[in-house]
mmCIF file of C-alpha atoms in Angstrom:
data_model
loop_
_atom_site.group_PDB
_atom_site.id
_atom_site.type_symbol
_atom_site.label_atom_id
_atom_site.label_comp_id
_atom_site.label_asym_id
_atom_site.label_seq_id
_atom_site.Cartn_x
_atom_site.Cartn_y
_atom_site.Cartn_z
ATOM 1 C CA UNK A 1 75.385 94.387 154.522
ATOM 2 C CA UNK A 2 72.329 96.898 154.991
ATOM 3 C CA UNK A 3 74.888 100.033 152.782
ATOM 4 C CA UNK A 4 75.291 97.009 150.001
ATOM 5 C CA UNK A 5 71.604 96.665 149.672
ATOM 6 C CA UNK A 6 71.056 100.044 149.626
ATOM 7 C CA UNK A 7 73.467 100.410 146.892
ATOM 8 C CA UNK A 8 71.417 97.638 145.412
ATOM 9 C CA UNK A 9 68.521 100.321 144.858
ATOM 10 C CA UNK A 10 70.868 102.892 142.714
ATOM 11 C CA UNK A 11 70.445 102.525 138.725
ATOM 12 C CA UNK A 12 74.317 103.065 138.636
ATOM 13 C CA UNK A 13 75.564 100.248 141.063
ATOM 14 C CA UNK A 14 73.136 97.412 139.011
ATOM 15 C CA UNK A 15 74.537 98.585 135.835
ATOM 16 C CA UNK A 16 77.837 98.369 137.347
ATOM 17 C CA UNK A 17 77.139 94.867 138.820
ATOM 18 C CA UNK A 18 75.394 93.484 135.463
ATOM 19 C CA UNK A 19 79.250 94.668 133.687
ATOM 20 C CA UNK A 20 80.901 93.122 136.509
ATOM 21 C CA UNK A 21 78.992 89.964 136.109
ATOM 22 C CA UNK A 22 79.540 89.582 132.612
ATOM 23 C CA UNK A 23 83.058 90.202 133.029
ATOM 24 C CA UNK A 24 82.948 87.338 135.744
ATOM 25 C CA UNK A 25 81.586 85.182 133.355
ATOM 26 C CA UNK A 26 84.222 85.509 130.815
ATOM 27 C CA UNK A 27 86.827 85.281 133.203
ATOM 28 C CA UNK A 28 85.140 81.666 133.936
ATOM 29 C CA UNK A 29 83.969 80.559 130.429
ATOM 30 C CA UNK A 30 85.775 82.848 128.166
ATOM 31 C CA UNK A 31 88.062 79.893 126.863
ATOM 32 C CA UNK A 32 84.883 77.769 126.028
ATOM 33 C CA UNK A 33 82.928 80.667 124.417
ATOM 34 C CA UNK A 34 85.922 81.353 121.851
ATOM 35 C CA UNK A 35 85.103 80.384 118.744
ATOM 36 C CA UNK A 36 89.117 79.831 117.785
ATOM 37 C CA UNK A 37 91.892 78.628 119.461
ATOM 38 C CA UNK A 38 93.694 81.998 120.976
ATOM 39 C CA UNK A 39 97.313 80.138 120.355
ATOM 40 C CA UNK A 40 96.280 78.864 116.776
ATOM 41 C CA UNK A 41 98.128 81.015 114.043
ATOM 42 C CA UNK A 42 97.043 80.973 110.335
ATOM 43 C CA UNK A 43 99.659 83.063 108.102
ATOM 44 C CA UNK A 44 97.780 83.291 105.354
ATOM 45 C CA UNK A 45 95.021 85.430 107.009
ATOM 46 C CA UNK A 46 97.639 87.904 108.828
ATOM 47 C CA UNK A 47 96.016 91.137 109.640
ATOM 48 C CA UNK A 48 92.641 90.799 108.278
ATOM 49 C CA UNK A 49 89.808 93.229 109.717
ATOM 50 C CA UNK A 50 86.265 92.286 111.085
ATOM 51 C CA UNK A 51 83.924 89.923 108.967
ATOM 52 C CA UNK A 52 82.198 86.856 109.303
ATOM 53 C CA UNK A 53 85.035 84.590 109.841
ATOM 54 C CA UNK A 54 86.559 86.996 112.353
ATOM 55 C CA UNK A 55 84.258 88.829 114.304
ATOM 56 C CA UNK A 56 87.213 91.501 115.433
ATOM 57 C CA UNK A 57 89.795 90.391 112.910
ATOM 58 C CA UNK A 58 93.280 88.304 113.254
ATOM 59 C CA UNK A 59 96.529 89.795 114.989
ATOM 60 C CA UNK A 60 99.839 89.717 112.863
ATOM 61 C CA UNK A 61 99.981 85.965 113.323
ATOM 62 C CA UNK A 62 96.805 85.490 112.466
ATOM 63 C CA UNK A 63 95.628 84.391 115.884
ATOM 64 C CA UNK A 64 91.271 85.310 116.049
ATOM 65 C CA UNK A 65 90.991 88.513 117.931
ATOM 66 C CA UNK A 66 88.127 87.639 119.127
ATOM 67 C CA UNK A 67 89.098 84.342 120.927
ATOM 68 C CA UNK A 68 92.509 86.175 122.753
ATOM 69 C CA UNK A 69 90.478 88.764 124.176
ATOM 70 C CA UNK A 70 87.710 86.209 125.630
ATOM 71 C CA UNK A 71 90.476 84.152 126.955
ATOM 72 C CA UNK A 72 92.643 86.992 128.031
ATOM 73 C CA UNK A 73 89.975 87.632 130.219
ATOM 74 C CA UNK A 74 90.573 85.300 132.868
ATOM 75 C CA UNK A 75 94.465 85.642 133.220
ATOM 76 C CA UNK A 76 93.862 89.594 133.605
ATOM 77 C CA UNK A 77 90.906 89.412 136.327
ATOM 78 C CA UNK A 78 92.509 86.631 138.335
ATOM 79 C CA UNK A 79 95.991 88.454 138.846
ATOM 80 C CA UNK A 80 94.405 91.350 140.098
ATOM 81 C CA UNK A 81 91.995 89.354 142.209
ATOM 82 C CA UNK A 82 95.262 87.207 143.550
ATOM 83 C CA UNK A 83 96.683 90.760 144.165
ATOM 84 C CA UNK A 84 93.925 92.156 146.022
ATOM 85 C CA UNK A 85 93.821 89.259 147.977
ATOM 86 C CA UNK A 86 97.233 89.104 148.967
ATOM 87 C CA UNK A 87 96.649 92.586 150.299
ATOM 88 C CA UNK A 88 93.561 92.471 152.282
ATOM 89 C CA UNK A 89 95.410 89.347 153.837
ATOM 90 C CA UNK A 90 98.802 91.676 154.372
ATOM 91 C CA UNK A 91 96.399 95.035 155.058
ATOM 92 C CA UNK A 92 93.199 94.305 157.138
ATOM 93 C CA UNK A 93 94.503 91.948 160.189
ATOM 94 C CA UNK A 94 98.167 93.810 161.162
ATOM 95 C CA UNK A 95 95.481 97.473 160.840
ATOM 96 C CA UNK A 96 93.012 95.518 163.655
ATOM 97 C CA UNK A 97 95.679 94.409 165.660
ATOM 98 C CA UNK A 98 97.520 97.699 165.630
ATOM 99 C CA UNK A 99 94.794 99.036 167.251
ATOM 100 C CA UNK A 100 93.964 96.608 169.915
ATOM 101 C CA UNK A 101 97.317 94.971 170.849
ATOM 102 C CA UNK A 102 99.094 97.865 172.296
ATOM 103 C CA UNK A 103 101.596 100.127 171.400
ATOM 104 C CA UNK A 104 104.754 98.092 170.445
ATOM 105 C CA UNK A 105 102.488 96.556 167.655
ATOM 106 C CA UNK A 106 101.222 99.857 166.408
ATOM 107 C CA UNK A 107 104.587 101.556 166.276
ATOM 108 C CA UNK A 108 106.425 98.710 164.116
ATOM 109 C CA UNK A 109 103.008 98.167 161.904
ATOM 110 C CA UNK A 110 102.857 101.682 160.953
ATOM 111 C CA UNK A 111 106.748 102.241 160.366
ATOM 112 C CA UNK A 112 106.331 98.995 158.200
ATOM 113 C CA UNK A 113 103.616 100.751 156.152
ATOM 114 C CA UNK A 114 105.250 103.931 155.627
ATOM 115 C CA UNK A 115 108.529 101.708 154.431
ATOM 116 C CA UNK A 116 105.698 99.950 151.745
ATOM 117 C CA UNK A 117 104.536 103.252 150.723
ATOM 118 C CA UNK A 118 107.648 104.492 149.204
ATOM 119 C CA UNK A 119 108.002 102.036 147.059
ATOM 120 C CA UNK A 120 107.050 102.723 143.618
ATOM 121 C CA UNK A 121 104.859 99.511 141.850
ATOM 122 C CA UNK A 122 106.225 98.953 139.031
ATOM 123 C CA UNK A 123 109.647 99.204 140.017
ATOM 124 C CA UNK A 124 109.681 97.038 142.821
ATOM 125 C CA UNK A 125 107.160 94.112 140.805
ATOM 126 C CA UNK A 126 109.793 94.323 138.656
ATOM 127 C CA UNK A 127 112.461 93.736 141.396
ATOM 128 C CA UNK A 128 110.807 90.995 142.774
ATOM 129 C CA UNK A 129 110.243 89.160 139.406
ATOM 130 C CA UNK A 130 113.774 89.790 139.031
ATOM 131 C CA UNK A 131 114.560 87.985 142.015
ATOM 132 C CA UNK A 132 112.002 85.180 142.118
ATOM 133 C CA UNK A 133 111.410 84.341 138.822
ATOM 134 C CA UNK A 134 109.009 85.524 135.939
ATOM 135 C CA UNK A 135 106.010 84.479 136.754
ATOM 136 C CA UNK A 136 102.234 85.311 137.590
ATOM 137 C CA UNK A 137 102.274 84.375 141.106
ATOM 138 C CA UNK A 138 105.144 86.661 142.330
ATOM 139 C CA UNK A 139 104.422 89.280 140.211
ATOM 140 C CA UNK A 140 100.790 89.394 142.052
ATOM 141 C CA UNK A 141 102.476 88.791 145.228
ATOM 142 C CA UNK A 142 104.940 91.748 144.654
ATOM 143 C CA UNK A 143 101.379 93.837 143.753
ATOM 144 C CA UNK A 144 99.932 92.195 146.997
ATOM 145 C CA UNK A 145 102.746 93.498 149.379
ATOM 146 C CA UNK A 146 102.064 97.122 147.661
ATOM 147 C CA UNK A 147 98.489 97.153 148.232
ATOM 148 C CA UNK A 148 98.408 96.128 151.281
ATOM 149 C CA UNK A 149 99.103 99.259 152.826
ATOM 150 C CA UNK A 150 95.782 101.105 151.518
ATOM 151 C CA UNK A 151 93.636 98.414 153.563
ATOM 152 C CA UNK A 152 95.753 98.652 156.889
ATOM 153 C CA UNK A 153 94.979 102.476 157.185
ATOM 154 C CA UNK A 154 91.677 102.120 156.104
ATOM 155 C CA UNK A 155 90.945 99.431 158.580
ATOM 156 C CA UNK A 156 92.757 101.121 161.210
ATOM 157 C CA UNK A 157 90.751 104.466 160.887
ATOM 158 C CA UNK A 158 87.714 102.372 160.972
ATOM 159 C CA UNK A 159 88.886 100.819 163.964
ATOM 160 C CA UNK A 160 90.101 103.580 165.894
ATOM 161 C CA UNK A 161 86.628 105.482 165.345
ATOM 162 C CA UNK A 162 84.804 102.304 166.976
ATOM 163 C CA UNK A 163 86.963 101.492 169.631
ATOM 164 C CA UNK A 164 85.978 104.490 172.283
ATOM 165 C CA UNK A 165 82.098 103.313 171.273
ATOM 166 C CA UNK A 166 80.103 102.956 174.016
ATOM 167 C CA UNK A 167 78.817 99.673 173.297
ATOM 168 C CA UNK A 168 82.632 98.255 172.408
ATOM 169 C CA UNK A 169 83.437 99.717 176.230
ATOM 170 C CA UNK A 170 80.879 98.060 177.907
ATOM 171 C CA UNK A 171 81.214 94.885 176.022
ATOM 172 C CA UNK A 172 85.321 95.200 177.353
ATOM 173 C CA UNK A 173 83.364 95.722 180.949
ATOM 174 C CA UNK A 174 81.322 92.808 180.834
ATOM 175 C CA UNK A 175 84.725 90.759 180.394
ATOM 176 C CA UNK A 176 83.842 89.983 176.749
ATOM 177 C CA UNK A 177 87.270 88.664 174.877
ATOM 178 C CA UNK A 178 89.020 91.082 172.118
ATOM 179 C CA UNK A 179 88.146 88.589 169.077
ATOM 180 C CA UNK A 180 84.083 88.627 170.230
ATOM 181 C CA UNK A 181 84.048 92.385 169.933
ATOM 182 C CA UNK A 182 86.036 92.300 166.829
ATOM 183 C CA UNK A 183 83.643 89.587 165.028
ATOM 184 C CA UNK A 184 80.208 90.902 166.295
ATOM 185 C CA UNK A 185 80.861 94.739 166.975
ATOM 186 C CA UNK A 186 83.948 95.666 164.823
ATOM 187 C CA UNK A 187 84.100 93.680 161.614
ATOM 188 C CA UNK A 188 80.114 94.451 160.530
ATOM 189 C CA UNK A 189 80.422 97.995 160.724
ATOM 190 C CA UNK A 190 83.725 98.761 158.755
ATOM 191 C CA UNK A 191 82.845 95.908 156.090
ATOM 192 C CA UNK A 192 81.160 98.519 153.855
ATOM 193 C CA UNK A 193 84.533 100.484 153.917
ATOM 194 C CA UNK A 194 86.214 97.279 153.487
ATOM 195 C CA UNK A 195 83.875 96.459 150.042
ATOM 196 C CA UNK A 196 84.696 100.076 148.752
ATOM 197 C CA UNK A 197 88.439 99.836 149.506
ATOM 198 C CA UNK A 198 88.318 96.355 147.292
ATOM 199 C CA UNK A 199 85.769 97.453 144.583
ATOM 200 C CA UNK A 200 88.706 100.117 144.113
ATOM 201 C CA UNK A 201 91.663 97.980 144.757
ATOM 202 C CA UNK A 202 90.654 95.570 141.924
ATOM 203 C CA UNK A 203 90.755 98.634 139.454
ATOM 204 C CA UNK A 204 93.458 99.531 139.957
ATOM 205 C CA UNK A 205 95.070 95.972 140.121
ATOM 206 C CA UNK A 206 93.825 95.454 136.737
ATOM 207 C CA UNK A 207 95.389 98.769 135.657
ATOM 208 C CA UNK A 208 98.704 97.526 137.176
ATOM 209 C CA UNK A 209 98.403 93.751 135.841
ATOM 210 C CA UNK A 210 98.279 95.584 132.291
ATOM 211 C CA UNK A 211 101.045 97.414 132.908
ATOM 212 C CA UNK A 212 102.979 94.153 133.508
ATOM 213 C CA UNK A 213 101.998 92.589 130.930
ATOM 214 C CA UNK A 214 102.511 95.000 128.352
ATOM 215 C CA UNK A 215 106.027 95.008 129.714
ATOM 216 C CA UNK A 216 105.458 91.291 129.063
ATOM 217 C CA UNK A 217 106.317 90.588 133.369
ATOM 218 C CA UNK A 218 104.020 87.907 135.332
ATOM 219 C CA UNK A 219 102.347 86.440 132.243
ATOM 220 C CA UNK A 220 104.457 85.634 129.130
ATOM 221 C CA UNK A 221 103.823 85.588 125.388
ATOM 222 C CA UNK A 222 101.919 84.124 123.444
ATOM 223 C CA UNK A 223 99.364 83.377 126.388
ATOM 224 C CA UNK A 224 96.554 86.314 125.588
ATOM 225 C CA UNK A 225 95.758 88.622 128.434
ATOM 226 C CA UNK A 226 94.887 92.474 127.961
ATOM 227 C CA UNK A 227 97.985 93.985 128.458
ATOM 228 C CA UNK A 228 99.659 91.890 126.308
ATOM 229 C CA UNK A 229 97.168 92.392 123.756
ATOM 230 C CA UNK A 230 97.561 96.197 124.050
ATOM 231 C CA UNK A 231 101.656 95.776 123.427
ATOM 232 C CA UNK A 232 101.376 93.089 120.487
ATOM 233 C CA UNK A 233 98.823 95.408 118.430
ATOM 234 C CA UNK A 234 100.428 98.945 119.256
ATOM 235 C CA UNK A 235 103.451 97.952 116.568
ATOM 236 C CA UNK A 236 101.188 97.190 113.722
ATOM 237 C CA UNK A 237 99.267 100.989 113.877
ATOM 238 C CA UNK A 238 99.748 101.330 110.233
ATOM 239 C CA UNK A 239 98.221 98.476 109.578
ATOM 240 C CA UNK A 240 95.593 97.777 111.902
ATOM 241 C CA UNK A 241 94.823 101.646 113.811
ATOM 242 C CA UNK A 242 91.889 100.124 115.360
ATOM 243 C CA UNK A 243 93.308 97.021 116.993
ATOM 244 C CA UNK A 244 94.772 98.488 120.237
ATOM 245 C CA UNK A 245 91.387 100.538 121.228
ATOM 246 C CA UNK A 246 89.528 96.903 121.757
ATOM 247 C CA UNK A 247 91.719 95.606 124.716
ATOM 248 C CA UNK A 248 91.530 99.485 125.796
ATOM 249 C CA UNK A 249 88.263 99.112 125.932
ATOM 250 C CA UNK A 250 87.607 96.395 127.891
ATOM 251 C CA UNK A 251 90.270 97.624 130.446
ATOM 252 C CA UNK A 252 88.287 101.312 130.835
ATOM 253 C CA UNK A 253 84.886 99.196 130.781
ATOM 254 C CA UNK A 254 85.933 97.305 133.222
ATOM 255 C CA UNK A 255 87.531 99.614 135.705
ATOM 256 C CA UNK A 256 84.979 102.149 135.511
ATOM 257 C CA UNK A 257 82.429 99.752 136.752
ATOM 258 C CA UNK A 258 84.448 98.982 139.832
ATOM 259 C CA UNK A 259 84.944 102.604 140.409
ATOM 260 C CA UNK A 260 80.885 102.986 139.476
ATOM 261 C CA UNK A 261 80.372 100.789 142.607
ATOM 262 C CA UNK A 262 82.588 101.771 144.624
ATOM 263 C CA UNK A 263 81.142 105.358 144.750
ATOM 264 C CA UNK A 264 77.667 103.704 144.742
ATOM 265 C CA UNK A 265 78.499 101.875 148.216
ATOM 266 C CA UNK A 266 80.149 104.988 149.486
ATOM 267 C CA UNK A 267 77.253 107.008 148.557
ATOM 268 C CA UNK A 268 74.617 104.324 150.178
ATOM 269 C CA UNK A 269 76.607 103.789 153.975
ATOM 270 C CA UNK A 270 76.690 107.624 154.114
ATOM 271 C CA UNK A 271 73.247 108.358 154.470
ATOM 272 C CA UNK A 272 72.946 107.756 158.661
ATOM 273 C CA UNK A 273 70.032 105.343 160.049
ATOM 274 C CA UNK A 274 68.402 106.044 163.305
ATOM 275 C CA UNK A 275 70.188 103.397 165.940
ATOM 276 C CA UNK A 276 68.133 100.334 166.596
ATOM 277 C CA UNK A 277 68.663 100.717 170.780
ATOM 278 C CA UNK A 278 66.917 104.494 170.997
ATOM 279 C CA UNK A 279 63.657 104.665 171.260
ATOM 280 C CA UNK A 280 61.917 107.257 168.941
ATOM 281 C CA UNK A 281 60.775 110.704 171.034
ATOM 282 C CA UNK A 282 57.633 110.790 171.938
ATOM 283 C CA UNK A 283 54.709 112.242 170.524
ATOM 284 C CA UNK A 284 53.532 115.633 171.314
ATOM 285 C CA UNK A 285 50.309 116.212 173.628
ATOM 286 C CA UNK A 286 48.628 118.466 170.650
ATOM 287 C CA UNK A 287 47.942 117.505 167.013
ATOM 288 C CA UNK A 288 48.664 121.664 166.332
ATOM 289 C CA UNK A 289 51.380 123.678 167.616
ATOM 290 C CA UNK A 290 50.950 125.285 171.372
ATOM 291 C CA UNK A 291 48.326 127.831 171.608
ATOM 292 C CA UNK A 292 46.217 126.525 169.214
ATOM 293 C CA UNK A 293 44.594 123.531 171.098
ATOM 294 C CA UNK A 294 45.379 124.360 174.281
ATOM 295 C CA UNK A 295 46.581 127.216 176.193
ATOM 296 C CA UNK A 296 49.739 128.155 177.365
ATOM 297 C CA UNK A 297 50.592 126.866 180.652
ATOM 298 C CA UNK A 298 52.735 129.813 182.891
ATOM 299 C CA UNK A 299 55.959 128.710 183.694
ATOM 300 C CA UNK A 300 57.019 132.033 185.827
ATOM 301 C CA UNK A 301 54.163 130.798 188.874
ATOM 302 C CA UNK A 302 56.055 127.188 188.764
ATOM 303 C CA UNK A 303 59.571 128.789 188.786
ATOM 304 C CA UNK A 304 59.626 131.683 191.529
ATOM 305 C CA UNK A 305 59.532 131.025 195.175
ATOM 306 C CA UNK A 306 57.051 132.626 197.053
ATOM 307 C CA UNK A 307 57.409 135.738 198.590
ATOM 308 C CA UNK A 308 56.479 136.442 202.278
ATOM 309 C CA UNK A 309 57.089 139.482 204.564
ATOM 310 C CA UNK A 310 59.625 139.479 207.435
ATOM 311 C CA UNK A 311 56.601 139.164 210.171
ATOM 312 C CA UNK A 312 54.957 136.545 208.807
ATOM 313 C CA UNK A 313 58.217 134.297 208.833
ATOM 314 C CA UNK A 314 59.102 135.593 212.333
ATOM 315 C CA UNK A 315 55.174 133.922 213.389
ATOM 316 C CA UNK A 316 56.108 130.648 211.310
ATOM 317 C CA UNK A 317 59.212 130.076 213.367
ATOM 318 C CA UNK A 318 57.824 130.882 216.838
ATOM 319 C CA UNK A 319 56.865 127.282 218.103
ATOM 320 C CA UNK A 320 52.599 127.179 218.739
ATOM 321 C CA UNK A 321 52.098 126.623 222.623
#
């Protein structure tokens, strides 16, 4: 928590957060705040540009741009949030236990990851939509199963670097059990790794939800999300040339704040504190540097043995009558 309010002090992560938040609350509210109905259609205002009535103009069915792109919002940012979350679930525990539960459980967790990490996301989402059905859940789950391999290794790195700490061995000496040291020595100090691993994950979840959904997989027409925004308004260029670069937009907006952060909580746990258990070095004896206060003690009188003939240490060993 200390690297997160640190990043709390850089101009870059509160812009970030203050884009973030905004996005959060049109993810909540973004169906109240439209001023149309995103599934109304009016023909006889097909294609119209920005004015008063329309704020961003009507798609070819009419339907306000403006409303689909608030309540777009939500459906975008809570599929990659479901798909992040399905991977820190599938990522974070099997990387701890692979690391304290021996061997056997290492070996088939990693072989299991490097299986995951072949497999190419869109493909297999659209495998597994295949399979289970097209809908938002699975497609996020599919996106879950993929993801989940970035926050085992990260976890596991972080783990393996704390597990031959000093205080972690003599916690194990003491007889403390595994899941004490993982919830008071383990899980606080690679939680700021953790919060960078997610600030990315979600970017690039939301990149990969609107790749679905321009393919028109996990959330189908005519519900609004970004994606499917960015599809419905690329075939009417010659009309409207304009139209695609506002769910763009919000997309790059978006995902460069969550890379913003990310690099501003990276940036803020790097810089080392002093530990808490070490006590600072003591003070010198002299304001100034040696020599200027005080003289120089010599060190050769304290160092070299004395130095006595042969007679006098014959005399020293001849008891006295």
């Amino acid at each position: 928590m200390r690297s997160l309010r640190r990043a709390w002090r850089l101009r870059a992560a509160r812009l970030a957060l203050l884009v973030l938040a905004g996005v959060a609350v049109l993810a909540v509210a973004g169906g109240a705040l439209s001023p149309y109905d995103p599934l109304a259609q009016d023909t006889a205002n097909m294609l119209q540009g920005p004015g008063a009535a329309h704020w961003l103009g009507t798609d070819y069915l009419g339907r306000d741009v403006l409303s689909r792109l608030l309540s777009g919002t939500g459906l975008s940012v809570a599929g990659a949030l479901e798909a992040v979350g399905a991977a820190m679930a599938l990522g974070i525990l099997p990387g701890l236990a692979s690391v304290w539960l021996g061997r056997g459980v290492e070996w088939t967790a990693l072989r299991a990851v490097d299986a995951l990490m072949t497999l190419p996301f869109t493909v297999f989402a659209i495998a597994v939509v295949g399979a289970l059905g097209n809908g938002m859940h699975q497609a996020m789950l599919a996106l879950g199963v993929l993801f989940a391999p970035l926050f085992f290794r990260v976890t596991r790195a972080a783990a393996l670097g704390l597990k031959q700490a000093q205080y972690v061995e003599a916690a194990e000496l003491v007889g403390a059990s595994r899941w004490w040291i993982l919830r008071v020595h383990i899980w606080g100090k690679i939680l700021p790794t953790v919060a960078v691993t997610t600030a990315q994950a979600v970017g690039q979840a939301l990149l990969v939800v609107a790749s679905l959904t321009f393919l028109g997989l996990g959330v189908q027409p005519p519900a609004p999300t970004w994606g499917g925004m960015l599809a419905a308004d690329l075939g009417f260029l010659a009309q409207q040339p304009w139209a695609p670069l506002l769910p763009a937009a919000v997309i790059m907006i978006t995902v460069g704040a969550l890379n913003v952060l990310a690099d501003a909580i990276r940036d803020s746990g790097a810089a080392t504190e002093p530990p808490r258990d070490v006590p600072a070095a003591a003070p010198a004896a002299s304001a100034g540097p040696i020599g200027r206060d005080e003289p120089v003690p010599d060190l050769r009188a304290a160092v070299q043995e004395p130095r006595t003939s042969r007679k006098e240490q014959a005399d020293a060993a001849v008891p006295v009558a």
